[in-house]
mmCIF file of C-alpha atoms in Angstrom:
data_model
loop_
_atom_site.group_PDB
_atom_site.id
_atom_site.type_symbol
_atom_site.label_atom_id
_atom_site.label_comp_id
_atom_site.label_asym_id
_atom_site.label_seq_id
_atom_site.Cartn_x
_atom_site.Cartn_y
_atom_site.Cartn_z
ATOM 1 C CA MET A 1 34.524 -53.652 37.827
ATOM 2 C CA LYS A 2 36.098 -53.845 34.374
ATOM 3 C CA ARG A 3 39.643 -53.532 33.054
ATOM 4 C CA VAL A 4 40.237 -51.137 30.173
ATOM 5 C CA LYS A 5 43.192 -51.267 27.808
ATOM 6 C CA MET A 6 44.342 -48.094 26.037
ATOM 7 C CA ILE A 7 46.781 -47.348 23.201
ATOM 8 C CA VAL A 8 48.563 -44.151 24.232
ATOM 9 C CA ALA A 9 50.418 -41.741 21.927
ATOM 10 C CA TYR A 10 52.307 -38.718 23.210
ATOM 11 C CA ASP A 11 54.922 -36.101 22.498
ATOM 12 C CA GLY A 12 57.327 -36.560 25.409
ATOM 13 C CA THR A 13 59.029 -33.169 25.083
ATOM 14 C CA ASN A 14 57.309 -31.516 28.044
ATOM 15 C CA TYR A 15 57.207 -34.561 30.344
ATOM 16 C CA CYS A 16 59.584 -36.223 32.786
ATOM 17 C CA GLY A 17 58.881 -39.609 31.219
ATOM 18 C CA TRP A 18 56.024 -42.038 31.793
ATOM 19 C CA GLN A 19 56.380 -42.940 35.456
ATOM 20 C CA ILE A 20 55.160 -40.640 38.226
ATOM 21 C CA GLN A 21 57.972 -38.605 39.794
ATOM 22 C CA LYS A 22 58.193 -35.914 42.442
ATOM 23 C CA ASN A 23 60.222 -33.562 40.272
ATOM 24 C CA GLY A 24 57.875 -32.971 37.365
ATOM 25 C CA ILE A 25 54.840 -33.775 35.225
ATOM 26 C CA THR A 26 54.647 -37.285 33.745
ATOM 27 C CA ILE A 27 52.391 -39.075 31.271
ATOM 28 C CA GLU A 28 51.186 -41.497 33.958
ATOM 29 C CA GLY A 29 50.383 -38.635 36.315
ATOM 30 C CA VAL A 30 48.347 -36.762 33.712
ATOM 31 C CA LEU A 31 46.404 -39.900 32.760
ATOM 32 C CA ASN A 32 45.638 -40.747 36.394
ATOM 33 C CA LYS A 33 44.320 -37.276 37.150
ATOM 34 C CA THR A 34 42.319 -36.913 33.939
ATOM 35 C CA LEU A 35 40.742 -40.367 34.227
ATOM 36 C CA THR A 36 39.912 -39.764 37.901
ATOM 37 C CA ASP A 37 38.148 -36.510 36.990
ATOM 38 C CA LEU A 38 36.321 -38.116 34.043
ATOM 39 C CA LEU A 39 35.133 -41.298 35.765
ATOM 40 C CA LYS A 40 34.553 -39.790 39.230
ATOM 41 C CA GLU A 41 36.599 -42.445 41.032
ATOM 42 C CA PRO A 42 40.300 -42.926 41.892
ATOM 43 C CA ILE A 43 42.106 -44.335 38.847
ATOM 44 C CA THR A 44 45.655 -45.663 38.586
ATOM 45 C CA VAL A 45 46.996 -46.714 35.193
ATOM 46 C CA THR A 46 49.618 -49.398 34.580
ATOM 47 C CA GLY A 47 51.817 -48.885 31.525
ATOM 48 C CA ALA A 48 53.604 -51.438 29.379
ATOM 49 C CA SER A 49 56.701 -49.312 28.743
ATOM 50 C CA ARG A 50 57.968 -46.689 31.174
ATOM 51 C CA THR A 51 59.588 -44.366 28.656
ATOM 52 C CA ASP A 52 62.216 -41.846 29.769
ATOM 53 C CA SER A 53 61.990 -38.077 29.928
ATOM 54 C CA GLY A 54 61.692 -36.615 26.423
ATOM 55 C CA VAL A 55 60.933 -39.940 24.693
ATOM 56 C CA HIS A 56 57.857 -40.071 22.454
ATOM 57 C CA SER A 57 55.246 -42.751 21.757
ATOM 58 C CA GLU A 58 52.900 -43.707 18.961
ATOM 59 C CA GLY A 59 51.656 -46.876 20.632
ATOM 60 C CA ASN A 60 52.339 -47.403 24.316
ATOM 61 C CA VAL A 61 49.833 -49.624 26.125
ATOM 62 C CA ALA A 62 48.205 -49.016 29.509
ATOM 63 C CA VAL A 63 45.375 -50.521 31.535
ATOM 64 C CA PHE A 64 43.211 -49.411 34.448
ATOM 65 C CA ASP A 65 40.255 -50.745 36.445
ATOM 66 C CA THR A 66 36.972 -48.889 36.766
ATOM 67 C CA GLU A 67 33.459 -49.362 38.077
ATOM 68 C CA ASN A 68 32.104 -46.624 35.800
ATOM 69 C CA ARG A 69 29.471 -47.825 33.338
ATOM 70 C CA MET A 70 30.829 -45.840 30.395
ATOM 71 C CA PRO A 71 31.528 -48.303 27.544
ATOM 72 C CA ALA A 72 35.246 -49.070 27.306
ATOM 73 C CA ASP A 73 35.404 -48.226 23.594
ATOM 74 C CA LYS A 74 33.963 -44.754 24.234
ATOM 75 C CA ILE A 75 36.420 -43.807 26.983
ATOM 76 C CA CYS A 76 39.116 -42.798 24.485
ATOM 77 C CA PHE A 77 36.848 -40.154 22.930
ATOM 78 C CA ALA A 78 35.747 -38.698 26.261
ATOM 79 C CA LEU A 79 39.280 -38.725 27.627
ATOM 80 C CA ASN A 80 40.784 -37.010 24.588
ATOM 81 C CA GLN A 81 38.426 -34.057 25.166
ATOM 82 C CA ARG A 82 40.140 -33.474 28.512
ATOM 83 C CA LEU A 83 43.770 -34.371 27.809
ATOM 84 C CA PRO A 84 46.410 -31.828 26.747
ATOM 85 C CA GLU A 85 47.017 -31.776 23.010
ATOM 86 C CA ASP A 86 50.341 -33.625 23.290
ATOM 87 C CA ILE A 87 48.695 -36.797 24.695
ATOM 88 C CA ARG A 88 46.078 -38.837 22.838
ATOM 89 C CA ILE A 89 44.341 -42.173 23.432
ATOM 90 C CA LEU A 90 44.218 -43.864 20.039
ATOM 91 C CA HIS A 91 42.016 -46.777 21.128
ATOM 92 C CA SER A 92 40.323 -48.163 24.223
ATOM 93 C CA GLU A 93 38.688 -51.531 24.853
ATOM 94 C CA GLU A 94 37.675 -53.864 27.655
ATOM 95 C CA VAL A 95 40.063 -56.762 28.367
ATOM 96 C CA ALA A 96 40.141 -59.722 30.749
ATOM 97 C CA PRO A 97 40.428 -58.800 34.454
ATOM 98 C CA ASP A 98 43.851 -60.469 34.723
ATOM 99 C CA TYR A 99 45.336 -58.827 31.620
ATOM 100 C CA HIS A 100 48.626 -57.084 32.452
ATOM 101 C CA PRO A 101 50.554 -55.177 29.747
ATOM 102 C CA ARG A 102 53.983 -56.061 31.198
ATOM 103 C CA LYS A 103 53.251 -59.759 31.750
ATOM 104 C CA GLN A 104 52.349 -60.680 28.178
ATOM 105 C CA ASN A 105 54.784 -61.856 25.509
ATOM 106 C CA CYS A 106 55.144 -59.139 22.909
ATOM 107 C CA VAL A 107 57.375 -57.588 20.261
ATOM 108 C CA LYS A 108 58.293 -53.957 20.927
ATOM 109 C CA THR A 109 59.227 -51.664 18.057
ATOM 110 C CA TYR A 110 61.260 -48.489 18.548
ATOM 111 C CA GLU A 111 62.568 -45.935 16.075
ATOM 112 C CA TYR A 112 65.522 -43.644 16.590
ATOM 113 C CA LYS A 113 65.821 -40.692 14.174
ATOM 114 C CA ILE A 114 69.053 -38.859 13.345
ATOM 115 C CA LEU A 115 69.115 -35.621 11.366
ATOM 116 C CA ASN A 116 72.438 -35.854 9.500
ATOM 117 C CA ARG A 117 73.326 -32.541 7.848
ATOM 118 C CA LYS A 118 75.546 -29.510 8.386
ATOM 119 C CA ILE A 119 72.846 -27.241 9.846
ATOM 120 C CA GLU A 120 69.907 -28.280 12.010
ATOM 121 C CA ILE A 121 66.295 -27.860 10.862
ATOM 122 C CA PRO A 122 64.310 -26.226 13.706
ATOM 123 C CA THR A 123 61.046 -28.065 12.989
ATOM 124 C CA LEU A 124 62.771 -31.448 13.500
ATOM 125 C CA ARG A 125 64.735 -30.527 16.624
ATOM 126 C CA LEU A 126 62.267 -32.130 19.064
ATOM 127 C CA TYR A 127 61.961 -35.458 17.245
ATOM 128 C CA SER A 128 65.475 -36.276 16.030
ATOM 129 C CA HIS A 129 69.074 -36.206 17.188
ATOM 130 C CA PHE A 130 71.162 -33.716 15.212
ATOM 131 C CA CYS A 131 74.542 -34.950 13.954
ATOM 132 C CA TYR A 132 76.573 -32.694 11.655
ATOM 133 C CA PHE A 133 79.348 -35.248 11.060
ATOM 134 C CA PRO A 134 78.612 -37.324 7.896
ATOM 135 C CA LEU A 135 77.453 -40.858 8.793
ATOM 136 C CA ASP A 136 78.160 -43.944 6.677
ATOM 137 C CA VAL A 137 74.793 -45.730 6.792
ATOM 138 C CA GLU A 138 76.137 -48.917 5.203
ATOM 139 C CA LYS A 139 78.747 -49.284 7.953
ATOM 140 C CA MET A 140 76.032 -48.648 10.543
ATOM 141 C CA ARG A 141 74.005 -51.494 9.013
ATOM 142 C CA GLU A 142 77.037 -53.803 9.184
ATOM 143 C CA GLY A 143 77.554 -52.938 12.835
ATOM 144 C CA GLY A 144 73.871 -53.302 13.675
ATOM 145 C CA ALA A 145 73.782 -56.824 12.209
ATOM 146 C CA TYR A 146 75.888 -58.077 15.142
ATOM 147 C CA LEU A 147 73.094 -57.093 17.539
ATOM 148 C CA VAL A 148 70.359 -59.178 15.895
ATOM 149 C CA GLY A 149 69.493 -62.361 17.810
ATOM 150 C CA GLU A 150 69.575 -63.358 21.472
ATOM 151 C CA HIS A 151 72.496 -61.797 23.338
ATOM 152 C CA ASP A 152 73.593 -60.455 26.690
ATOM 153 C CA PHE A 153 73.165 -56.705 26.203
ATOM 154 C CA LYS A 154 74.848 -55.672 29.445
ATOM 155 C CA SER A 155 77.148 -53.332 27.481
ATOM 156 C CA PHE A 156 74.091 -51.568 26.074
ATOM 157 C CA CYS A 157 72.236 -50.593 29.231
ATOM 158 C CA THR A 158 72.597 -48.059 32.003
ATOM 159 C CA ALA A 159 73.087 -49.926 35.271
ATOM 160 C CA ARG A 160 70.363 -49.578 37.892
ATOM 161 C CA GLY A 161 70.460 -50.336 41.600
ATOM 162 C CA GLN A 162 68.962 -53.809 41.465
ATOM 163 C CA ALA A 163 70.294 -56.864 39.656
ATOM 164 C CA GLU A 164 68.624 -57.305 36.280
ATOM 165 C CA GLU A 165 68.693 -60.071 33.681
ATOM 166 C CA THR A 166 70.391 -58.464 30.684
ATOM 167 C CA VAL A 167 69.682 -61.072 27.985
ATOM 168 C CA ARG A 168 67.274 -59.851 25.313
ATOM 169 C CA THR A 169 66.356 -60.842 21.743
ATOM 170 C CA ILE A 170 66.461 -58.376 18.858
ATOM 171 C CA TYR A 171 64.405 -59.729 15.955
ATOM 172 C CA SER A 172 65.398 -57.075 13.438
ATOM 173 C CA LEU A 173 67.434 -53.881 13.223
ATOM 174 C CA ASP A 174 66.955 -51.838 10.044
ATOM 175 C CA ILE A 175 68.564 -48.535 9.132
ATOM 176 C CA GLU A 176 67.135 -46.362 6.362
ATOM 177 C CA LYS A 177 68.062 -42.900 5.081
ATOM 178 C CA THR A 178 65.562 -40.556 3.444
ATOM 179 C CA GLY A 179 67.106 -37.247 2.490
ATOM 180 C CA ASP A 180 69.005 -36.081 5.566
ATOM 181 C CA LEU A 181 66.999 -38.217 8.014
ATOM 182 C CA ILE A 182 68.378 -41.580 9.190
ATOM 183 C CA THR A 183 65.949 -43.931 10.951
ATOM 184 C CA ILE A 184 67.101 -46.862 13.077
ATOM 185 C CA ARG A 185 64.122 -49.222 13.500
ATOM 186 C CA VAL A 186 64.597 -52.025 16.023
ATOM 187 C CA LYS A 187 62.202 -54.804 17.054
ATOM 188 C CA GLY A 188 62.816 -56.899 20.145
ATOM 189 C CA SER A 189 61.364 -59.033 22.909
ATOM 190 C CA GLY A 190 62.073 -56.235 25.352
ATOM 191 C CA PHE A 191 64.651 -53.549 26.017
ATOM 192 C CA LEU A 192 66.884 -52.675 28.936
ATOM 193 C CA TYR A 193 67.155 -49.228 30.504
ATOM 194 C CA ASN A 194 68.478 -46.812 27.824
ATOM 195 C CA MET A 195 69.275 -49.776 25.542
ATOM 196 C CA VAL A 196 67.996 -48.316 22.257
ATOM 197 C CA ARG A 197 69.622 -44.947 22.915
ATOM 198 C CA ILE A 198 72.994 -46.590 23.626
ATOM 199 C CA ILE A 199 72.661 -48.725 20.492
ATOM 200 C CA ALA A 200 71.974 -45.538 18.511
ATOM 201 C CA GLY A 201 74.939 -43.752 20.072
ATOM 202 C CA THR A 202 77.214 -46.715 19.345
ATOM 203 C CA LEU A 203 76.078 -47.062 15.731
ATOM 204 C CA MET A 204 76.658 -43.353 15.192
ATOM 205 C CA LYS A 205 80.280 -43.911 16.279
ATOM 206 C CA VAL A 206 80.454 -46.679 13.672
ATOM 207 C CA GLY A 207 78.972 -44.354 11.059
ATOM 208 C CA MET A 208 81.566 -41.695 11.902
ATOM 209 C CA GLY A 209 84.388 -44.204 11.485
ATOM 210 C CA VAL A 210 85.408 -44.109 15.160
ATOM 211 C CA TYR A 211 84.631 -47.855 15.457
ATOM 212 C CA PRO A 212 84.838 -50.426 12.659
ATOM 213 C CA PRO A 213 81.545 -52.351 12.273
ATOM 214 C CA SER A 214 83.125 -55.510 13.754
ATOM 215 C CA HIS A 215 83.822 -53.632 16.992
ATOM 216 C CA VAL A 216 80.113 -53.902 17.842
ATOM 217 C CA GLU A 217 80.612 -57.634 18.437
ATOM 218 C CA GLU A 218 83.550 -56.864 20.731
ATOM 219 C CA ILE A 219 81.336 -54.472 22.681
ATOM 220 C CA LEU A 220 78.714 -57.205 23.112
ATOM 221 C CA ASP A 221 81.360 -59.657 24.301
ATOM 222 C CA ALA A 222 82.751 -57.179 26.833
ATOM 223 C CA ARG A 223 79.475 -57.049 28.818
ATOM 224 C CA ASP A 224 80.641 -53.689 30.105
ATOM 225 C CA ARG A 225 78.769 -50.399 29.674
ATOM 226 C CA ASN A 226 82.081 -48.537 29.385
ATOM 227 C CA ALA A 227 82.880 -50.448 26.187
ATOM 228 C CA ALA A 228 79.902 -49.056 24.227
ATOM 229 C CA GLY A 229 79.298 -45.636 22.721
ATOM 230 C CA PRO A 230 77.459 -42.728 24.361
ATOM 231 C CA LYS A 231 73.749 -42.630 25.122
ATOM 232 C CA ALA A 232 72.020 -40.689 22.331
ATOM 233 C CA ALA A 233 69.566 -37.886 23.127
ATOM 234 C CA ALA A 234 66.074 -38.892 24.258
ATOM 235 C CA ARG A 235 64.249 -36.689 21.736
ATOM 236 C CA GLY A 236 65.236 -38.938 18.818
ATOM 237 C CA LEU A 237 63.480 -41.987 20.289
ATOM 238 C CA THR A 238 59.873 -43.039 19.697
ATOM 239 C CA LEU A 239 58.066 -46.173 20.902
ATOM 240 C CA ILE A 240 56.193 -47.166 17.747
ATOM 241 C CA ARG A 241 54.090 -50.145 18.794
ATOM 242 C CA LEU A 242 53.697 -53.253 20.934
ATOM 243 C CA ASP A 243 52.488 -56.407 19.193
ATOM 244 C CA TYR A 244 51.196 -58.912 21.732
ATOM 245 C CA GLU A 245 51.425 -62.655 21.182
ATOM 246 C CA LYS A 246 48.005 -64.069 20.317
ATOM 247 C CA GLU A 247 49.036 -67.723 20.457
ATOM 248 C CA LEU A 248 51.813 -69.332 22.491
ATOM 249 C CA GLU A 249 54.863 -70.064 20.368
ATOM 250 C CA LYS A 250 55.293 -73.844 20.118
ATOM 251 C CA GLU A 251 59.084 -73.779 20.033
ATOM 252 C CA ILE A 252 61.651 -71.163 21.016
ATOM 253 C CA HIS A 253 65.242 -71.510 19.864
ATOM 254 C CA GLY A 254 67.984 -69.295 21.277
ATOM 255 C CA GLU A 255 71.484 -69.396 19.855
ATOM 256 C CA ASN A 256 74.701 -67.405 19.735
ATOM 257 C CA LYS A 257 78.375 -68.293 20.146
ATOM 258 C CA ASN A 258 77.941 -68.713 23.922
ATOM 259 C CA TRP A 259 74.840 -70.925 24.039
ATOM 260 C CA SER A 260 72.220 -72.855 22.080
ATOM 261 C CA TYR A 261 68.928 -74.196 23.436
ATOM 262 C CA THR A 262 65.428 -75.244 22.407
ATOM 263 C CA LEU A 263 62.331 -74.717 24.552
ATOM 264 C CA CYS A 264 59.335 -76.797 23.435
ATOM 265 C CA GLN A 265 56.014 -75.363 24.617
ATOM 266 C CA ASP A 266 53.512 -77.290 22.491
ATOM 267 C CA LYS A 267 52.232 -79.268 25.517
ATOM 268 C CA ILE A 268 51.887 -76.354 27.937
ATOM 269 C CA VAL A 269 48.213 -75.734 27.190
ATOM 270 C CA SER A 270 47.152 -79.401 27.040
ATOM 271 C CA GLU A 271 49.425 -80.949 29.698
ATOM 272 C CA GLY A 272 51.058 -78.076 31.573
ATOM 273 C CA SER A 273 54.517 -79.347 30.571
ATOM 274 C CA ALA A 274 57.488 -77.856 28.726
ATOM 275 C CA TRP A 275 60.825 -79.334 27.622
ATOM 276 C CA LEU A 276 64.099 -77.434 27.654
ATOM 277 C CA THR A 277 67.092 -78.910 25.810
ATOM 278 C CA ILE A 278 70.410 -77.144 26.340
ATOM 279 C CA HIS A 279 72.518 -78.085 23.320
ATOM 280 C CA ARG A 280 75.589 -76.171 24.469
ATOM 281 C CA CYS A 281 76.376 -73.404 26.918
ATOM 282 C CA THR A 282 79.499 -71.913 28.445
ATOM 283 C CA GLN A 283 79.891 -72.588 32.140
ATOM 284 C CA GLU A 284 79.796 -68.834 32.786
ATOM 285 C CA ASP A 285 76.310 -68.523 31.274
ATOM 286 C CA PHE A 286 74.838 -71.907 32.251
ATOM 287 C CA GLU A 287 73.064 -71.053 35.507
ATOM 288 C CA ARG A 288 71.627 -67.781 34.191
ATOM 289 C CA LEU A 289 70.339 -69.500 31.042
ATOM 290 C CA LEU A 290 68.755 -72.247 33.123
ATOM 291 C CA ILE A 291 66.939 -69.802 35.399
ATOM 292 C CA ARG A 292 65.915 -67.443 32.597
ATOM 293 C CA VAL A 293 64.435 -70.001 30.209
ATOM 294 C CA VAL A 294 62.746 -72.095 32.904
ATOM 295 C CA HIS A 295 61.155 -68.930 34.276
ATOM 296 C CA GLN A 296 59.934 -68.045 30.784
ATOM 297 C CA ALA A 297 58.268 -71.456 30.471
ATOM 298 C CA VAL A 298 56.621 -71.147 33.892
ATOM 299 C CA ARG A 299 55.416 -67.621 33.106
ATOM 300 C CA ASN A 300 53.900 -69.035 29.911
ATOM 301 C CA GLY A 301 51.882 -71.540 31.951
ATOM 302 C CA ALA A 302 54.115 -74.587 32.453
ATOM 303 C CA GLU A 303 53.609 -76.441 35.731
ATOM 304 C CA LYS A 304 56.463 -78.845 34.975
ATOM 305 C CA VAL A 305 59.641 -78.193 33.013
ATOM 306 C CA PHE A 306 61.813 -81.126 31.936
ATOM 307 C CA VAL A 307 65.428 -80.210 31.262
ATOM 308 C CA ARG A 308 68.142 -82.058 29.347
ATOM 309 C CA ASP A 309 71.744 -80.822 29.259
ATOM 310 C CA GLU A 310 73.330 -82.371 26.183
ATOM 311 C CA GLU A 311 76.843 -81.474 27.317
ATOM 312 C CA GLY A 312 76.653 -84.020 30.099
ATOM 313 C CA ALA A 313 75.509 -84.578 33.667
ATOM 314 C CA GLY A 314 76.872 -82.762 36.677
ATOM 315 C CA ARG A 315 76.047 -79.155 35.912
ATOM 316 C CA ILE A 316 72.590 -79.301 37.531
ATOM 317 C CA ILE A 317 72.715 -79.968 41.274
ATOM 318 C CA VAL A 318 69.721 -81.672 42.876
ATOM 319 C CA GLY A 319 68.152 -79.617 45.640
ATOM 320 C CA GLN A 320 70.164 -76.476 44.954
ATOM 321 C CA PRO A 321 68.024 -73.356 44.461
ATOM 322 C CA TYR A 322 68.190 -71.846 40.981
ATOM 323 C CA GLY A 323 66.295 -68.596 41.334
ATOM 324 C CA PHE A 324 62.753 -69.620 42.275
ATOM 325 C CA TYR A 325 63.308 -73.264 41.304
ATOM 326 C CA VAL A 326 64.938 -76.518 42.407
ATOM 327 C CA PHE A 327 65.570 -79.686 40.407
ATOM 328 C CA LYS A 328 65.022 -83.377 41.012
ATOM 329 C CA ASN A 329 65.822 -86.460 38.948
ATOM 330 C CA ASP A 330 63.199 -87.823 36.589
ATOM 331 C CA ASP A 331 64.680 -91.295 36.152
ATOM 332 C CA GLU A 332 61.923 -92.505 33.837
ATOM 333 C CA ASN A 333 62.735 -89.897 31.179
ATOM 334 C CA GLY A 334 66.406 -89.350 32.000
ATOM 335 C CA LEU A 335 65.756 -85.658 32.466
ATOM 336 C CA TRP A 336 65.745 -83.057 35.187
ATOM 337 C CA LEU A 337 62.373 -81.976 36.540
ATOM 338 C CA VAL A 338 61.935 -78.433 37.768
ATOM 339 C CA THR A 339 59.723 -77.657 40.749
ATOM 340 C CA GLN A 340 59.007 -74.438 42.618
ATOM 341 C CA LYS A 341 61.010 -73.835 45.790
#
């Protein structure tokens, strides 16, 4: 048995998204069937990003397990002979048996394209959102700058049935205009449901002059989907690439006006330990920050997480469950020690 990783590109126009659904054809469904026919065994792929209906990809990642003896690096060529012309495997390779594309730290890059002119160009209609109202790109850049960094993006996601942590980090958000085509390119640690499309819809409102650029910060602060702009059309969105972390980051620093913390991970590999220092945090965000960052350290391999709250004792309660974790005193170091429930 071996695990194969694939880089998957597709035109999402004719598909009901990545994930298998009862109501239509999906990228995952086509891959499963085509791989099963090729390798003569039941195959189920696992994708890194479950893109929506009509969204495109130049670099989604998927894995599957197989007992077939075909070399992993040759599977892409054989598979492309059988796939429809709007799906292509750009690369395939064997990876470790425990490799999972959604459980690795990575930077995701998306692009959203807007065709900004009086009359639409038919050849671009499937890969850009058409907007006839003139957009001020400089104002869009000013508004987008408020989104860079670690924030609660609850205002910028479509709510789903289950509770979901809505804090994400955007590393960069660039907006360029070439001719009549505006491209919003955003890189982040991960994205919520419809997040990029809502960001695009909101920044278009800024570009139209409906919102001043500073209103984007007010939308963030509201933590309310109703405060943000509309969700832009799916056809303008493309998943460009996923860049996976090759070496564990030694120190992570998260900061905005609501919180500031440092997570030191340089001893995770050698000692299985991480240190979280909370420099400041509003009471409203404290418990969520504690759970989120401790869980990140544990997912990265920490067996022990030592926590110091610089704003004083009393906010961490011994024995109380915080997500999957409880805390006990570490009197020797004057810190809080996290253990699994």
